[in-house]
Short mmCIF file of C-alpha atoms in Angstrom, two decimals:
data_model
loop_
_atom_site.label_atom_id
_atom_site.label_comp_id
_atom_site.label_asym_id
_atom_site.label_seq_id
_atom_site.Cartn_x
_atom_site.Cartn_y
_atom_site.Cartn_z
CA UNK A 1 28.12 21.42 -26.04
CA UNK A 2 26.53 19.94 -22.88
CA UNK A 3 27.87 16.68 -23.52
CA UNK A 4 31.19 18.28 -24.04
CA UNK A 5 30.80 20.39 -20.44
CA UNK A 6 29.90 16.84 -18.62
CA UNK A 7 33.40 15.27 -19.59
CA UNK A 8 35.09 18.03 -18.66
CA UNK A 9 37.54 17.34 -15.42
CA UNK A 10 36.96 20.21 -12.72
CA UNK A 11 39.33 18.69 -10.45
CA UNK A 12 42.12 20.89 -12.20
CA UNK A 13 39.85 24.65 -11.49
CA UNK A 14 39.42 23.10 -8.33
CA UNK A 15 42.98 23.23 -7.55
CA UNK A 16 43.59 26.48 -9.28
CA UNK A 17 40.57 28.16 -6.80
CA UNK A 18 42.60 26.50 -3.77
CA UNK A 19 46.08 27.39 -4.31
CA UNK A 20 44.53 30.94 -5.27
CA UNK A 21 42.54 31.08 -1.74
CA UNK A 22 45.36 30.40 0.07
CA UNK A 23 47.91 32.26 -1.27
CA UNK A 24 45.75 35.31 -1.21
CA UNK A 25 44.87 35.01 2.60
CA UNK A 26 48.79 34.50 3.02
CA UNK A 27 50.01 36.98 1.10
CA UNK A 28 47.12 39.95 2.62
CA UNK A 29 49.02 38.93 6.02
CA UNK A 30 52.19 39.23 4.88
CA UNK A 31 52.00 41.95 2.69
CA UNK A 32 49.73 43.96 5.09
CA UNK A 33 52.66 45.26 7.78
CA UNK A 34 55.29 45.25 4.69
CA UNK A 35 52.63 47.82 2.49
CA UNK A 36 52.40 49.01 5.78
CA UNK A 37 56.16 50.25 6.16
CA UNK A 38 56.90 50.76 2.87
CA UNK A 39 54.07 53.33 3.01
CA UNK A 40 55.34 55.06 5.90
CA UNK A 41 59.10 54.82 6.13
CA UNK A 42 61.95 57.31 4.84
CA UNK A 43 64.72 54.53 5.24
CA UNK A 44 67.34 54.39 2.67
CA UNK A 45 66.40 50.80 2.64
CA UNK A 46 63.22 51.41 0.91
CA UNK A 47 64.54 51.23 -2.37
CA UNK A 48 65.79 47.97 -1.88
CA UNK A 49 62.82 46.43 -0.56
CA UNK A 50 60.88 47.60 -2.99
CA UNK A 51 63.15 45.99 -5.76
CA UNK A 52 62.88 42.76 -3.82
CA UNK A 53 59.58 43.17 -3.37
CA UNK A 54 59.03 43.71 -7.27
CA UNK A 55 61.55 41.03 -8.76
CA UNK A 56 59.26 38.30 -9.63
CA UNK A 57 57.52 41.21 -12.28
CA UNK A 58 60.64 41.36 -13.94
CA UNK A 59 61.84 37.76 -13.55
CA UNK A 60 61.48 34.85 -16.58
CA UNK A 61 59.29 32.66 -14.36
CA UNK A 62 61.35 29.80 -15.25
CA UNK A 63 64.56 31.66 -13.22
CA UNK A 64 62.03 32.24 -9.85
CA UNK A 65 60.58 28.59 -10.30
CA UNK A 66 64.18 27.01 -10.83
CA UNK A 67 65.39 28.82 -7.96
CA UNK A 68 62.50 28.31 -5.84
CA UNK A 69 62.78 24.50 -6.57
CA UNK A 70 66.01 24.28 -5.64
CA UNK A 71 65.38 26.14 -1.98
CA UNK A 72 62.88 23.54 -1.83
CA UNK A 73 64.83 20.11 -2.78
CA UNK A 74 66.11 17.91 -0.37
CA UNK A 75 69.87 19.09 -1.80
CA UNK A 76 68.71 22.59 0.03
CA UNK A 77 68.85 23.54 3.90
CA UNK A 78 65.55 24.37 3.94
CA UNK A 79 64.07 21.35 1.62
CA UNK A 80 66.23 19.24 3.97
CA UNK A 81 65.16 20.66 7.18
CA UNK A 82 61.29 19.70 6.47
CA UNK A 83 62.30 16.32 4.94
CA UNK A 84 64.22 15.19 8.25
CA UNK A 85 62.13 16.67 10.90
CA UNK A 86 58.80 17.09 9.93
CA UNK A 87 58.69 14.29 6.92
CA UNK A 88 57.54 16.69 4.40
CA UNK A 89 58.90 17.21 0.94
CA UNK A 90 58.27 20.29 -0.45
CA UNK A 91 58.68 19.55 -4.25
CA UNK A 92 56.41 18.51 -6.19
CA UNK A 93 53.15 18.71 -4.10
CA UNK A 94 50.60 21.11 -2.64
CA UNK A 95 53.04 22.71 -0.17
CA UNK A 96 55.31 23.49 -2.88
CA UNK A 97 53.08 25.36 -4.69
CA UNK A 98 51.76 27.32 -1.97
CA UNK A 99 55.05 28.68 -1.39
CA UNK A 100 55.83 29.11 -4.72
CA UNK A 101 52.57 31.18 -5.53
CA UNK A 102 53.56 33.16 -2.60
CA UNK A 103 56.89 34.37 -4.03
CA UNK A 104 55.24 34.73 -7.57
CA UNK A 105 52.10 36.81 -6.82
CA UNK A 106 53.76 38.82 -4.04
CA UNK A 107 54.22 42.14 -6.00
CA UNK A 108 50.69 41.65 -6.67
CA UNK A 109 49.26 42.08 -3.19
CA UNK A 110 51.95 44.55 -1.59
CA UNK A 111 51.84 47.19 -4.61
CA UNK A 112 48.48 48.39 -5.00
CA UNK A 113 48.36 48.29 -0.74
CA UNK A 114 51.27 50.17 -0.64
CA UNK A 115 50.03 52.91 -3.14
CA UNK A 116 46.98 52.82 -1.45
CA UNK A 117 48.72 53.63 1.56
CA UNK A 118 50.73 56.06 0.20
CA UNK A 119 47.18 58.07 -1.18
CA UNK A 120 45.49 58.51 2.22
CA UNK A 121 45.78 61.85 3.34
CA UNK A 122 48.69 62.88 6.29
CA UNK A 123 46.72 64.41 8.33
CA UNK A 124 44.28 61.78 9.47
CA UNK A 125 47.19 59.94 10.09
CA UNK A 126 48.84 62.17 11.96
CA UNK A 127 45.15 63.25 13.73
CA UNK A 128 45.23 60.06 14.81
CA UNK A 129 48.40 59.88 16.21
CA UNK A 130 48.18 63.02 18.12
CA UNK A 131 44.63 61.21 19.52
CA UNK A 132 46.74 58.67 21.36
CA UNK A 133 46.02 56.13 19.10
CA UNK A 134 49.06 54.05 18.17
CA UNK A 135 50.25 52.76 14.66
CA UNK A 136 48.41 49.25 14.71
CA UNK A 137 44.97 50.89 15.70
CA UNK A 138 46.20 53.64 12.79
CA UNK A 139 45.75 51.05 10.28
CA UNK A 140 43.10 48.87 10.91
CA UNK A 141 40.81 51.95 11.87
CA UNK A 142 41.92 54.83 9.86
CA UNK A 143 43.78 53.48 6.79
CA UNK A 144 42.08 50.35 6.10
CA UNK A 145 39.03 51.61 5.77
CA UNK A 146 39.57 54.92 3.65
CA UNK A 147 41.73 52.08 1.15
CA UNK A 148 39.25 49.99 -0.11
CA UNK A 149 39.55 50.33 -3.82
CA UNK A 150 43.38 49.38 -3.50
CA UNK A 151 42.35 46.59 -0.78
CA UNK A 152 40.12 45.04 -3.39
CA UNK A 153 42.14 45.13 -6.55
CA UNK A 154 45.01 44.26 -4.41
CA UNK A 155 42.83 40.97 -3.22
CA UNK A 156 41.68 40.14 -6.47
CA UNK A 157 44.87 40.85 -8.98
CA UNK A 158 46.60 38.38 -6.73
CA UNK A 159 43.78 35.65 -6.88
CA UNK A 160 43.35 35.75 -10.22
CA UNK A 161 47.27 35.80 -11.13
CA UNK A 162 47.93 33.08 -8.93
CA UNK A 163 44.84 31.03 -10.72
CA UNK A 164 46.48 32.01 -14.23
CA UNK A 165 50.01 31.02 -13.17
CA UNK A 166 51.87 28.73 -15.02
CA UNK A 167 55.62 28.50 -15.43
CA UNK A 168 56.47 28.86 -12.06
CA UNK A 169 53.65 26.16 -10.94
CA UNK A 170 54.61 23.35 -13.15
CA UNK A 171 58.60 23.56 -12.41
CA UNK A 172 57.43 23.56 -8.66
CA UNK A 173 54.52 21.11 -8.39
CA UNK A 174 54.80 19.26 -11.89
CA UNK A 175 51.63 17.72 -12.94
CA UNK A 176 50.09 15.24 -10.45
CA UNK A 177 46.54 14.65 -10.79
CA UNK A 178 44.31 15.94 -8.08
CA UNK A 179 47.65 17.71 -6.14
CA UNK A 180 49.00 20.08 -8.36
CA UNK A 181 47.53 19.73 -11.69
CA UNK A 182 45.73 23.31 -12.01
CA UNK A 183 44.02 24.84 -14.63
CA UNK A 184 46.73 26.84 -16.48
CA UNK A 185 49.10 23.33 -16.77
CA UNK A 186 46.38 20.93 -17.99
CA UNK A 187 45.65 23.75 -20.67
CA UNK A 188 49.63 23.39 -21.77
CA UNK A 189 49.03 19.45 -21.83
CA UNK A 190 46.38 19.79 -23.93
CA UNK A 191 47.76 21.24 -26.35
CA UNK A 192 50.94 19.19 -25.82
CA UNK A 193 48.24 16.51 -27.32
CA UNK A 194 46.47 18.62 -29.63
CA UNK A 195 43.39 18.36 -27.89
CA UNK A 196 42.04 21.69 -28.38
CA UNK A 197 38.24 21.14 -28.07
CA UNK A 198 39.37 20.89 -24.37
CA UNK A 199 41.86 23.09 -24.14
CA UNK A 200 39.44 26.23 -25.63
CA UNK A 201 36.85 25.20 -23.08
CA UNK A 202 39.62 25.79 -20.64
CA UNK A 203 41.14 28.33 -22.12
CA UNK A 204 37.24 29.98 -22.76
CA UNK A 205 36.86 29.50 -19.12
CA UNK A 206 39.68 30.93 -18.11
CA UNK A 207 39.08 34.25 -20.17
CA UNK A 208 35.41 34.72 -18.59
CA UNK A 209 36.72 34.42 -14.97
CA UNK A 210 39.81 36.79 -16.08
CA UNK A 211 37.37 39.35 -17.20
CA UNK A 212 34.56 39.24 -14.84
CA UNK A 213 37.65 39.98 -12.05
CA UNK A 214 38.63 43.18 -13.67
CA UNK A 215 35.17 44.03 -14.49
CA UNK A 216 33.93 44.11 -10.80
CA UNK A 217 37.39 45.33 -10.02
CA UNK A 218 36.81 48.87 -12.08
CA UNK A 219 32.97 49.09 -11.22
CA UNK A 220 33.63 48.93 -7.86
CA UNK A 221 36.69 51.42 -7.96
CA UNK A 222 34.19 53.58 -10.58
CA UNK A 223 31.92 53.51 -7.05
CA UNK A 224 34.15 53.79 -4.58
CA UNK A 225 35.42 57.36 -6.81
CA UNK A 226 32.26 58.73 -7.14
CA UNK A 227 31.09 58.17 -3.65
CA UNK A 228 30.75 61.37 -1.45
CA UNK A 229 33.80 61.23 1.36
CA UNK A 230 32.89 58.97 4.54
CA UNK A 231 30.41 56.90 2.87
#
């Protein structure tokens, strides 16, 4: 087994951990004034942001990541844009899939903020609008902090999707060693070449981290619950 463990190529979790990282620190900036909104607003636009906002749950990943790939290409405005004036492609490398993990794991990151939003009760909101304080202080001071439990799992769904993503990934980045080879697509080749002693240490590997995120995910909520009000 040890011998097994040192051929193993890390470079793969590596970039899995990575792409996660960042498009968990992009999305919690994003998603924060969105949640935010969605939370607080009585538009008749709501509805149709949250659809948006919810389409890659309900999308075959292989529809987003064509679709995505395409905005991306040189044959799109955008794809052509960074090509000609900043000579970046966006296909097929790092970039790529940072976007594309974006769009993927956003439902992941603006739904359990938004429903944490939606459970803090009125009136300190509204105590703390008749204090003088405005909406930005309003969040950061009052309904940040009395969220946690939905600003955790909200944080650490959307890492560990993103690490677990697949379809979407390989359409966008392929499989280039050391760029955008991650974990979940050098599983799929192993099996492509019926190497499964490697791919159920990667697949093993991949269950552990899976549950050890949900487990501290409900102790922490199974905390948070049981703690007395304030605390």
């Amino acid at each position: 087994m040890i011998e097994l463990l040192k051929n193993i190529e890390f470079s793969p979790f590596l970039i899995s951990f990575k792409l996660a990282a960042i498009t968990t620190i992009i999305l919690f900036i994003i998603s924060l004034p969105l949640a935010w909104y969605l939370s607080q607003t009585k538009s008749k636009i709501k509805p149709f942001l949250e659809a948006i906002t919810a389409l890659p749950l309900v999308l075959p990943p292989s529809v987003l990541g064509f679709y995505i790939l395409w905005a991306l290409s040189y044959n799109s405005p955008i794809g052509a844009f960074f090509q000609e004036y900043f000579g970046v492609s966006l296909v097929f490398n790092f970039y790529g899939l940072v976007i594309a993990s974006c769009f993927y794991s956003l439902p992941f990151m603006v739904q359990p903020m938004q429903s944490g939003l939606e459970g803090i009760n009125k009136n300190m909101l509204e105590a703390s609008y008749i204090s003088g304080k405005g909406k930005i202080e309003t969040l950061f001071k009052i309904a940040l902090p009395n969220m946690k439990p939905a600003l955790l799992t909200a944080i650490i769904v959307t890492f560990a999707h993103t690490v677990g993503e697949f379809g979407v990934v390989l359409m966008v980045g392929g499989s280039i060693p050391g760029e955008t080879k991650v974990a979940s697509v050098a599983i799929y080749e192993f099996v492509e070449i019926m190497d499964y002693t490697n791919a159920h240490i990667y697949s093993i590997f991949m269950i552990i981290l899976s549950f050890l995120t949900l487990l501290g995910v409900y102790i922490f909520n199974g905390k948070q619950k049981r703690s007395p009000v304030g605390m």
